[in-house]
PDB file of C-alpha atoms in Angstrom:
ATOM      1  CA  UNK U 268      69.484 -49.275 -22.016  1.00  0.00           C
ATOM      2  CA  UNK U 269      69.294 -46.443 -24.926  1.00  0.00           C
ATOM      3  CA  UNK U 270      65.463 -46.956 -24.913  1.00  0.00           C
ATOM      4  CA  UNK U 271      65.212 -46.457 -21.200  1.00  0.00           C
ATOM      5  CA  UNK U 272      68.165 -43.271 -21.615  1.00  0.00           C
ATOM      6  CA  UNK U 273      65.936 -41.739 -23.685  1.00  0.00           C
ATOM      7  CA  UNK U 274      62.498 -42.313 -21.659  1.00  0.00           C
ATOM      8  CA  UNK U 275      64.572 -40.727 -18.599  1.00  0.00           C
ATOM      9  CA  UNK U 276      65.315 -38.224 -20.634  1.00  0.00           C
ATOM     10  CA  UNK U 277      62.500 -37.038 -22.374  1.00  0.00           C
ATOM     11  CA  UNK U 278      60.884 -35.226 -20.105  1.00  0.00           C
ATOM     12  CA  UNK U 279      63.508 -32.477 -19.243  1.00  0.00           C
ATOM     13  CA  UNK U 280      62.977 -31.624 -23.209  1.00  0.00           C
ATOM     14  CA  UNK U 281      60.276 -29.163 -21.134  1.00  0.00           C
ATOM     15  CA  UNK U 282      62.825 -27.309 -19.428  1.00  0.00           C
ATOM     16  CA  UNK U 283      63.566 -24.660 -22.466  1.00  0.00           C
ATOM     17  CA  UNK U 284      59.682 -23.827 -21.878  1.00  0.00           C
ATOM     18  CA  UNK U 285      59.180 -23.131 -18.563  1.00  0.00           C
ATOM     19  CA  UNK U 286      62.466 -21.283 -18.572  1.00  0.00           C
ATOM     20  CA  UNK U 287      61.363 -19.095 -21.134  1.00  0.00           C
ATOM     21  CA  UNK U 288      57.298 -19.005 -19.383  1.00  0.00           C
ATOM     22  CA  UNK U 289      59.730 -17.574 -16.261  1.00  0.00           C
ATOM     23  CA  UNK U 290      61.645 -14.820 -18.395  1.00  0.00           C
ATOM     24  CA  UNK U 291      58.029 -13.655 -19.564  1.00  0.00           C
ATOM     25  CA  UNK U 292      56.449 -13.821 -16.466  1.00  0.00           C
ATOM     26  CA  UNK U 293      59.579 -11.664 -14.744  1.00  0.00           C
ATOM     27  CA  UNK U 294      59.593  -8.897 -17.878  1.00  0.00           C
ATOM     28  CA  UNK U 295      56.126  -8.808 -16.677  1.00  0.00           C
ATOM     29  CA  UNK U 296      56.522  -8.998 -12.982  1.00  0.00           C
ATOM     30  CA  UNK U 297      58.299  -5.104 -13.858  1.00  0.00           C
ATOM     31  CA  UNK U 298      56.299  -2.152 -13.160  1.00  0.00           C
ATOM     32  CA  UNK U 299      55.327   0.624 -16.144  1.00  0.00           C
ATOM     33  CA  UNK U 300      58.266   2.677 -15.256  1.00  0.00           C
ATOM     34  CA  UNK U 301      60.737   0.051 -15.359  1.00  0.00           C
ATOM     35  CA  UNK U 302      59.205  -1.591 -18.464  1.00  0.00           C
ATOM     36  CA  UNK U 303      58.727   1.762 -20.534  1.00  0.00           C
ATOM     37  CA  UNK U 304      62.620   2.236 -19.434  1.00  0.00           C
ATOM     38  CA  UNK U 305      63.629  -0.920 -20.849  1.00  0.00           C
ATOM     39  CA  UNK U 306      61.895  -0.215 -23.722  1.00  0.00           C
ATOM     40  CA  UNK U 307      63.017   2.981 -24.203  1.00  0.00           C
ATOM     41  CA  UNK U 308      66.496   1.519 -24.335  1.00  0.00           C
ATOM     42  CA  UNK U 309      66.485  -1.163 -26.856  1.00  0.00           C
ATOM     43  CA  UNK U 310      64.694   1.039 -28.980  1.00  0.00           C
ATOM     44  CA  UNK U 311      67.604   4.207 -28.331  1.00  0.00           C
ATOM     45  CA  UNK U 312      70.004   1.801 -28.734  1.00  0.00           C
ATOM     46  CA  UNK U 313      68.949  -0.100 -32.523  1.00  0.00           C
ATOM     47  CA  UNK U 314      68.321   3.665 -33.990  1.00  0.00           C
ATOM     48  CA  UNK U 315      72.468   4.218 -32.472  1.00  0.00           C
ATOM     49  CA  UNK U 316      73.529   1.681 -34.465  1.00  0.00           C
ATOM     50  CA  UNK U 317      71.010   2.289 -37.356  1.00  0.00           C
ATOM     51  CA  UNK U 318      73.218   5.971 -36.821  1.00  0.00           C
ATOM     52  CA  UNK U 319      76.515   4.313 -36.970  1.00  0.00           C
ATOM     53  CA  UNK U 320      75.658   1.292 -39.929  1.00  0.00           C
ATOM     54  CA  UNK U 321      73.905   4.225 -42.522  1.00  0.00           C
ATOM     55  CA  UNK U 322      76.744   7.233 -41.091  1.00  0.00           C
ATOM     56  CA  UNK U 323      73.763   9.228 -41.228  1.00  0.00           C
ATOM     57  CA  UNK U 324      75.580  11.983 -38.528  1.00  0.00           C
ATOM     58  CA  UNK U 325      72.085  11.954 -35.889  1.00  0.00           C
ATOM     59  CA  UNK U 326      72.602  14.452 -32.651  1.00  0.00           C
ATOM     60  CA  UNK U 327      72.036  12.790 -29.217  1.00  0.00           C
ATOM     61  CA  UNK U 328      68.968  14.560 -29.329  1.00  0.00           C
ATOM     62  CA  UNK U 329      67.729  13.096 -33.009  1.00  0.00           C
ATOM     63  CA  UNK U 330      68.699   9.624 -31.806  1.00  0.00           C
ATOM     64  CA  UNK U 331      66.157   9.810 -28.652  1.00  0.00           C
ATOM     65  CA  UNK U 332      63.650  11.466 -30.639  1.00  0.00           C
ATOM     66  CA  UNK U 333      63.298   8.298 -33.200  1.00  0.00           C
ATOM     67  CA  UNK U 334      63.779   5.859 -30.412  1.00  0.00           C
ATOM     68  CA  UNK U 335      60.561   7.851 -29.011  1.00  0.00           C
ATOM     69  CA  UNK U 336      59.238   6.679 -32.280  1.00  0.00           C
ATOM     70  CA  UNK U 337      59.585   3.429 -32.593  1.00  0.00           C
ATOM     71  CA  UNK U 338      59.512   2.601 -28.660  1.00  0.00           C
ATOM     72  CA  UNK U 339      55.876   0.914 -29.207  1.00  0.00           C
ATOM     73  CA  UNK U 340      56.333  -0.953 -32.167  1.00  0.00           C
ATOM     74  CA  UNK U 341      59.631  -2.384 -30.471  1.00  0.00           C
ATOM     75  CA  UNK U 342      57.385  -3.044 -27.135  1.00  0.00           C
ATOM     76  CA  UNK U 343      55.101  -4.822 -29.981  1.00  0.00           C
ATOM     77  CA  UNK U 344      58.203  -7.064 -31.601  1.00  0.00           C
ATOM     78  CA  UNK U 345      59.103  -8.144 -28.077  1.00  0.00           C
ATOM     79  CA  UNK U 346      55.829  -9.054 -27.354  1.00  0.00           C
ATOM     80  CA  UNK U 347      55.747 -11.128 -30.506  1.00  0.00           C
ATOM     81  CA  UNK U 348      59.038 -12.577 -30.096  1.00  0.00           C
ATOM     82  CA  UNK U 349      59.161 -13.805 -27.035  1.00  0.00           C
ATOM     83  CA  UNK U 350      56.209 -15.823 -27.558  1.00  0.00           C
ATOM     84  CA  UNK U 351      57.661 -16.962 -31.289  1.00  0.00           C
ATOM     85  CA  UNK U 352      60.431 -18.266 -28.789  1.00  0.00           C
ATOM     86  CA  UNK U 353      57.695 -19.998 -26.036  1.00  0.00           C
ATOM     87  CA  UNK U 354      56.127 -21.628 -29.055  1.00  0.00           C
ATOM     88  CA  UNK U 355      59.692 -23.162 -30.322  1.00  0.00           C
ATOM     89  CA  UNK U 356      60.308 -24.014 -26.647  1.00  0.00           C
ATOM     90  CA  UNK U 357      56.580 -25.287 -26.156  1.00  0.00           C
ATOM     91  CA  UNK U 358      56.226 -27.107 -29.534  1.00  0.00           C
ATOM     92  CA  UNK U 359      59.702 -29.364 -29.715  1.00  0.00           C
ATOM     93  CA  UNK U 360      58.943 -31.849 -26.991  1.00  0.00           C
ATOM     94  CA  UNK U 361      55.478 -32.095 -28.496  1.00  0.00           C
ATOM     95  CA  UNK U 362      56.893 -33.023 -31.086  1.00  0.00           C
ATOM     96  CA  UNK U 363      59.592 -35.324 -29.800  1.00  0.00           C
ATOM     97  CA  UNK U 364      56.585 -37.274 -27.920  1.00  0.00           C
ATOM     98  CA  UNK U 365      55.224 -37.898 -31.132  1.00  0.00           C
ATOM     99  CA  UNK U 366      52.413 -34.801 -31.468  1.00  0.00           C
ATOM    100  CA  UNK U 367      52.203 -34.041 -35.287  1.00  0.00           C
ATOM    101  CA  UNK U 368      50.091 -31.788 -37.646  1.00  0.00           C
ATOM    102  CA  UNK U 369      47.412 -30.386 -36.284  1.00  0.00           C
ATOM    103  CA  UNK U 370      47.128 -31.820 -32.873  1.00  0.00           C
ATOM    104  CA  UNK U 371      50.507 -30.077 -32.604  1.00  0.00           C
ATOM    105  CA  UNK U 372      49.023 -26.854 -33.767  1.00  0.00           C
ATOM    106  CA  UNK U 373      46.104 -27.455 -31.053  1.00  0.00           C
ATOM    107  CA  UNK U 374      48.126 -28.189 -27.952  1.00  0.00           C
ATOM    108  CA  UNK U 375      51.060 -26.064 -28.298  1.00  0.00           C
ATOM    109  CA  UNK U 376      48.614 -23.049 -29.355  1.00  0.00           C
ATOM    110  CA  UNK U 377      46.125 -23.708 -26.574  1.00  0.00           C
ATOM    111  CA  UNK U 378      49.130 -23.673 -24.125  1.00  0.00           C
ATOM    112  CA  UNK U 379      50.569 -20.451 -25.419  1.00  0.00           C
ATOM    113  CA  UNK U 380      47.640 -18.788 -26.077  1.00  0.00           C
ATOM    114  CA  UNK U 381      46.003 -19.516 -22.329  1.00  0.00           C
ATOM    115  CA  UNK U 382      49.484 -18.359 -20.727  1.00  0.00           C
ATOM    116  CA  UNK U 383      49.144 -15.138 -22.923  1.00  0.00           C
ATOM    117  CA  UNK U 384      46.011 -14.263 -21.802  1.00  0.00           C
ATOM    118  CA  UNK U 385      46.882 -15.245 -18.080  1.00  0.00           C
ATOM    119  CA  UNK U 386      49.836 -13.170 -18.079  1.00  0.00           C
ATOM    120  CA  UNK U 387      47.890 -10.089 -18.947  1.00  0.00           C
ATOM    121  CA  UNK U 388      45.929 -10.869 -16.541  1.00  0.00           C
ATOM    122  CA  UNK U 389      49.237 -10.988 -14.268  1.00  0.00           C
ATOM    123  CA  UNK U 390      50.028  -7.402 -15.212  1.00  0.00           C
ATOM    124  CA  UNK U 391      46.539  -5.809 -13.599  1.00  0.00           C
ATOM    125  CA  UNK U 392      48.061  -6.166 -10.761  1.00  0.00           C
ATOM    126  CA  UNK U 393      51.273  -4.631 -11.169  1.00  0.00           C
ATOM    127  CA  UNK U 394      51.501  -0.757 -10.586  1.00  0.00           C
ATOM    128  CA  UNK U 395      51.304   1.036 -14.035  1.00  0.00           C
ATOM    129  CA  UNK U 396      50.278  -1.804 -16.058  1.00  0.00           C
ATOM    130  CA  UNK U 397      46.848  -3.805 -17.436  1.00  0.00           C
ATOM    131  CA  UNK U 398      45.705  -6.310 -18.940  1.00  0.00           C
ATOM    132  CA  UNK U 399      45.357  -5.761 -22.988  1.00  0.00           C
ATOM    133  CA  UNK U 400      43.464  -8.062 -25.357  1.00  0.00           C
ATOM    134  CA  UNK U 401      45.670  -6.529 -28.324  1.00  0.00           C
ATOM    135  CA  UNK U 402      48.643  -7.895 -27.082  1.00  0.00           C
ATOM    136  CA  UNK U 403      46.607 -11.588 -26.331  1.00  0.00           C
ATOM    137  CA  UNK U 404      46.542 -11.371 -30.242  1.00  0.00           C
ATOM    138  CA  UNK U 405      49.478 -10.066 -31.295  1.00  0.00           C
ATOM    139  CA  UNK U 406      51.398 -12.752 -28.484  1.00  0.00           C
ATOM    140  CA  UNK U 407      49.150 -15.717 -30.202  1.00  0.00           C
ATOM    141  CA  UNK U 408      50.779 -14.236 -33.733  1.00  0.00           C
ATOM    142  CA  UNK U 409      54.246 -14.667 -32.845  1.00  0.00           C
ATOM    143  CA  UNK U 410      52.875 -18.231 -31.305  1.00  0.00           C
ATOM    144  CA  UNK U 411      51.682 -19.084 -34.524  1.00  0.00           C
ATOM    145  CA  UNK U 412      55.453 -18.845 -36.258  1.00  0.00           C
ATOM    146  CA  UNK U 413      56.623 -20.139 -33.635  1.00  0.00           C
ATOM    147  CA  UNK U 414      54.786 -23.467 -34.156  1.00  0.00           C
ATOM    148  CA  UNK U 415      55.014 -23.286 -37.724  1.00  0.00           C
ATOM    149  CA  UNK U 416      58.661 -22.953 -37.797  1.00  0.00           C
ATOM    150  CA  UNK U 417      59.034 -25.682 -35.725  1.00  0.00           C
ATOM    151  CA  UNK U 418      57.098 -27.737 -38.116  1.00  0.00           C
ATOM    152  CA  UNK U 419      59.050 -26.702 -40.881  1.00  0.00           C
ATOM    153  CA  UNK U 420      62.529 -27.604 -38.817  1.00  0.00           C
ATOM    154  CA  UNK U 421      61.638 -30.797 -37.913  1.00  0.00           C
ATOM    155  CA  UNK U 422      59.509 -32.043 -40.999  1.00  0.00           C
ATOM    156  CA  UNK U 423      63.034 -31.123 -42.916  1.00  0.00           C
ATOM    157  CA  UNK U 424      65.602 -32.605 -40.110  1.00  0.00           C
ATOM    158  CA  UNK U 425      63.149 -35.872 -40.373  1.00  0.00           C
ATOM    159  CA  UNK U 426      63.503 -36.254 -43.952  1.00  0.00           C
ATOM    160  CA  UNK U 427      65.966 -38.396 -44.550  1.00  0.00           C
ATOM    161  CA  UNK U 428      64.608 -40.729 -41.596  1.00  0.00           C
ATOM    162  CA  UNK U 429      61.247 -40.867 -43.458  1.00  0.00           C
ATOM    163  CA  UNK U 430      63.151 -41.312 -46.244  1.00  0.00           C
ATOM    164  CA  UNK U 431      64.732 -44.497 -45.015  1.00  0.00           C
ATOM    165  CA  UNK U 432      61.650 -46.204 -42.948  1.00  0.00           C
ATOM    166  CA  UNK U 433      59.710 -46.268 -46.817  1.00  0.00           C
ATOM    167  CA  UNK U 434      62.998 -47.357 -48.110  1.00  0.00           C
ATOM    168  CA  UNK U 435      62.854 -50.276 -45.202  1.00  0.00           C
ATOM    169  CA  UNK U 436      59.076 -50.406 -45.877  1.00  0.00           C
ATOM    170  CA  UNK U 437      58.740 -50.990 -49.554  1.00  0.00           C
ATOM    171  CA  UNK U 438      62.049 -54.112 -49.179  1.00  0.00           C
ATOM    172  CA  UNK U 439      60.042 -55.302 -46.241  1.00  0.00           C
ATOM    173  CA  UNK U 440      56.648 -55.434 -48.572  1.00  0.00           C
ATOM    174  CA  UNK U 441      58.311 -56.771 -51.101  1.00  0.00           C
ATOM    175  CA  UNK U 442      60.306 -59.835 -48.966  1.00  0.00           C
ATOM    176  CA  UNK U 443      56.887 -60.325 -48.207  1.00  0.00           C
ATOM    177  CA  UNK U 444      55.842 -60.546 -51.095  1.00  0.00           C
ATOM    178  CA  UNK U 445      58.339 -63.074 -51.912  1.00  0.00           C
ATOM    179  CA  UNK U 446      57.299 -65.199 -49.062  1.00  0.00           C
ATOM    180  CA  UNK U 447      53.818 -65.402 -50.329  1.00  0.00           C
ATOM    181  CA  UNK U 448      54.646 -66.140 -53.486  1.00  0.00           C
ATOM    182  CA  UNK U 449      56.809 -69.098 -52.505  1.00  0.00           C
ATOM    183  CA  UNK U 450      54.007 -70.365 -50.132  1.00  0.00           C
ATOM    184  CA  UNK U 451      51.698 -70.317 -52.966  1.00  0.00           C
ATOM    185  CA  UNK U 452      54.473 -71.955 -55.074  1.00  0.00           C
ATOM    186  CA  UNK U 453      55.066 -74.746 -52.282  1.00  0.00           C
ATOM    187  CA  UNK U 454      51.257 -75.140 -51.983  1.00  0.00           C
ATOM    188  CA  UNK U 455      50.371 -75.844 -55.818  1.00  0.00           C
ATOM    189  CA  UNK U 456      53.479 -78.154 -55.884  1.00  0.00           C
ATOM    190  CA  UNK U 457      51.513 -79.911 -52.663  1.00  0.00           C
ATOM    191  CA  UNK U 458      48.293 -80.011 -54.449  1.00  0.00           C
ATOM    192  CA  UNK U 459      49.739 -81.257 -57.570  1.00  0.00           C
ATOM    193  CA  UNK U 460      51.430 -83.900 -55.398  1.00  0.00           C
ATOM    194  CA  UNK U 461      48.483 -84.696 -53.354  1.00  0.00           C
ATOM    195  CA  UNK U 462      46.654 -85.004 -57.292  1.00  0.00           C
ATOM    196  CA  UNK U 463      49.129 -87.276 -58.572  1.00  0.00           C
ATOM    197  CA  UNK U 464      49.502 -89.336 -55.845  1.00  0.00           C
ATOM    198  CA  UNK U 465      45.393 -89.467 -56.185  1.00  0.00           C
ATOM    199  CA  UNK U 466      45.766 -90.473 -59.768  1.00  0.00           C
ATOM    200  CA  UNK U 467      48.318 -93.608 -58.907  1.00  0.00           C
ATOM    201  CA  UNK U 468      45.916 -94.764 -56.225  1.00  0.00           C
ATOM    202  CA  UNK U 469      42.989 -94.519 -58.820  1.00  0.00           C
ATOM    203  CA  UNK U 470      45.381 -96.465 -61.130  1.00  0.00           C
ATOM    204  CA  UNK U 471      46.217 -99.299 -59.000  1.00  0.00           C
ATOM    205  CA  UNK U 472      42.856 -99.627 -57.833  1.00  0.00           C
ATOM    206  CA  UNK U 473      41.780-100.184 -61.367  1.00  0.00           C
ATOM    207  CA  UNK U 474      44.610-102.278 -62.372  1.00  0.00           C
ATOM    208  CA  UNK U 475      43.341-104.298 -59.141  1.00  0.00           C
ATOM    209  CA  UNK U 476      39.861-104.727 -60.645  1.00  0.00           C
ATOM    210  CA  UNK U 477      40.805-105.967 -63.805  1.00  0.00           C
ATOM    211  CA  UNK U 478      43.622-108.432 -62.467  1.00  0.00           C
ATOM    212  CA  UNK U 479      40.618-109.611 -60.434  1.00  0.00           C
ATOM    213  CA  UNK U 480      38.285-109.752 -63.686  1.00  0.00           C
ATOM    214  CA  UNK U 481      40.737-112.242 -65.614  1.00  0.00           C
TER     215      UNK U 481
END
């Protein structure tokens, strides 16, 4: 019943990926306007509390002129993290159906790479926006952590399980090990039954032959 839990299961380990494929696709689904807004924003609002952390007394005016700044690099580190985040989501179930190493590397990559380049190619046809090989690249980056992290996670959370299969491995080996080392015992005690019992038939036979003599 756990087994077949599990199998039923399984699959909706895939949901966390194609939820986060929709939020990419939606941020962009939004026009250059309402994207460069949004940017714009987040990056207003870290250098506010950057302002308020460090006390460093910025005007209204100061605040929107470093947000200005670092708008593109922000537009950059949301590129980059939202695909860390599709590789994480991508990756797991891989690796819960059993995908390790590089193979894991392969698949997950492939699939976040070839949704990165299609969704540039989604944004050539919204108004304001194109298609950009730069941010193919710096989308398969954040991919890349992504996987690795998720290697790193799970190699360590799977520790102590790997831990414990040798564990059962090595007393399994060496039961074994026992077990063929009594049937070896049980078959030289044979043999050396089998010789004796050789020997007293030899015996008699000869014991026969000179009874027979006299």
């Amino acid at each position: 019943m756990k087994k077949l839990l599990l199998y039923i299961l399984k699959p909706f380990s895939f949901l966390p990926a194609l939820l986060m494929m929709y939020v990419i696709y939606s941020f962009s689904a939004q026009t250059a306007d309402v994207s460069g807004s949004l940017s714009y924003a987040v990056s207003y609002k870290l250098v506010e509390i950057g302002n308020d952390v460090l006390e460093t007394g910025f005007t209204d005016e100061q605040i929107g002129r470093y947000a200005h700044r670092i708008e593109h690099p922000v537009r950059k580190l949301a590129h980059m993290t939202e695909y860390f985040l599709l590789a994480v989501a991508v990756s797991f179930p891989f690796y819960v159906y059993g995908v390790r190493g590089f193979a894991l590397m392969l698949v997950a990559g492939l699939i976040c790479v070839g949704f990165a380049a299609g969704d540039e190619y989604h944004q050539s046809f919204v108004a304001g926006r194109g298609p950009s090989k730069k941010d193919v690249m710096i989308d398969s980056i954040g991919a890349f952590f992504g996987i690795v992290c998720v290697r790193i996670i799970c190699w360590t959370a799977m520790t102590p399980f790997r831990v414990a299969r040798r564990i059962e491995e090595r007393a399994r080996r060496r039961e074994r090990a026992k077990e063929i080392a009594r049937e070896r015992e049980h078959a030289r005690r044979r043999e050396q039954e089998r010789m004796r019992a050789k020997e007293r038939e030899r015996a008699q036979i000869r014991e026969g032959k000179t009874r027979r003599v006299r």
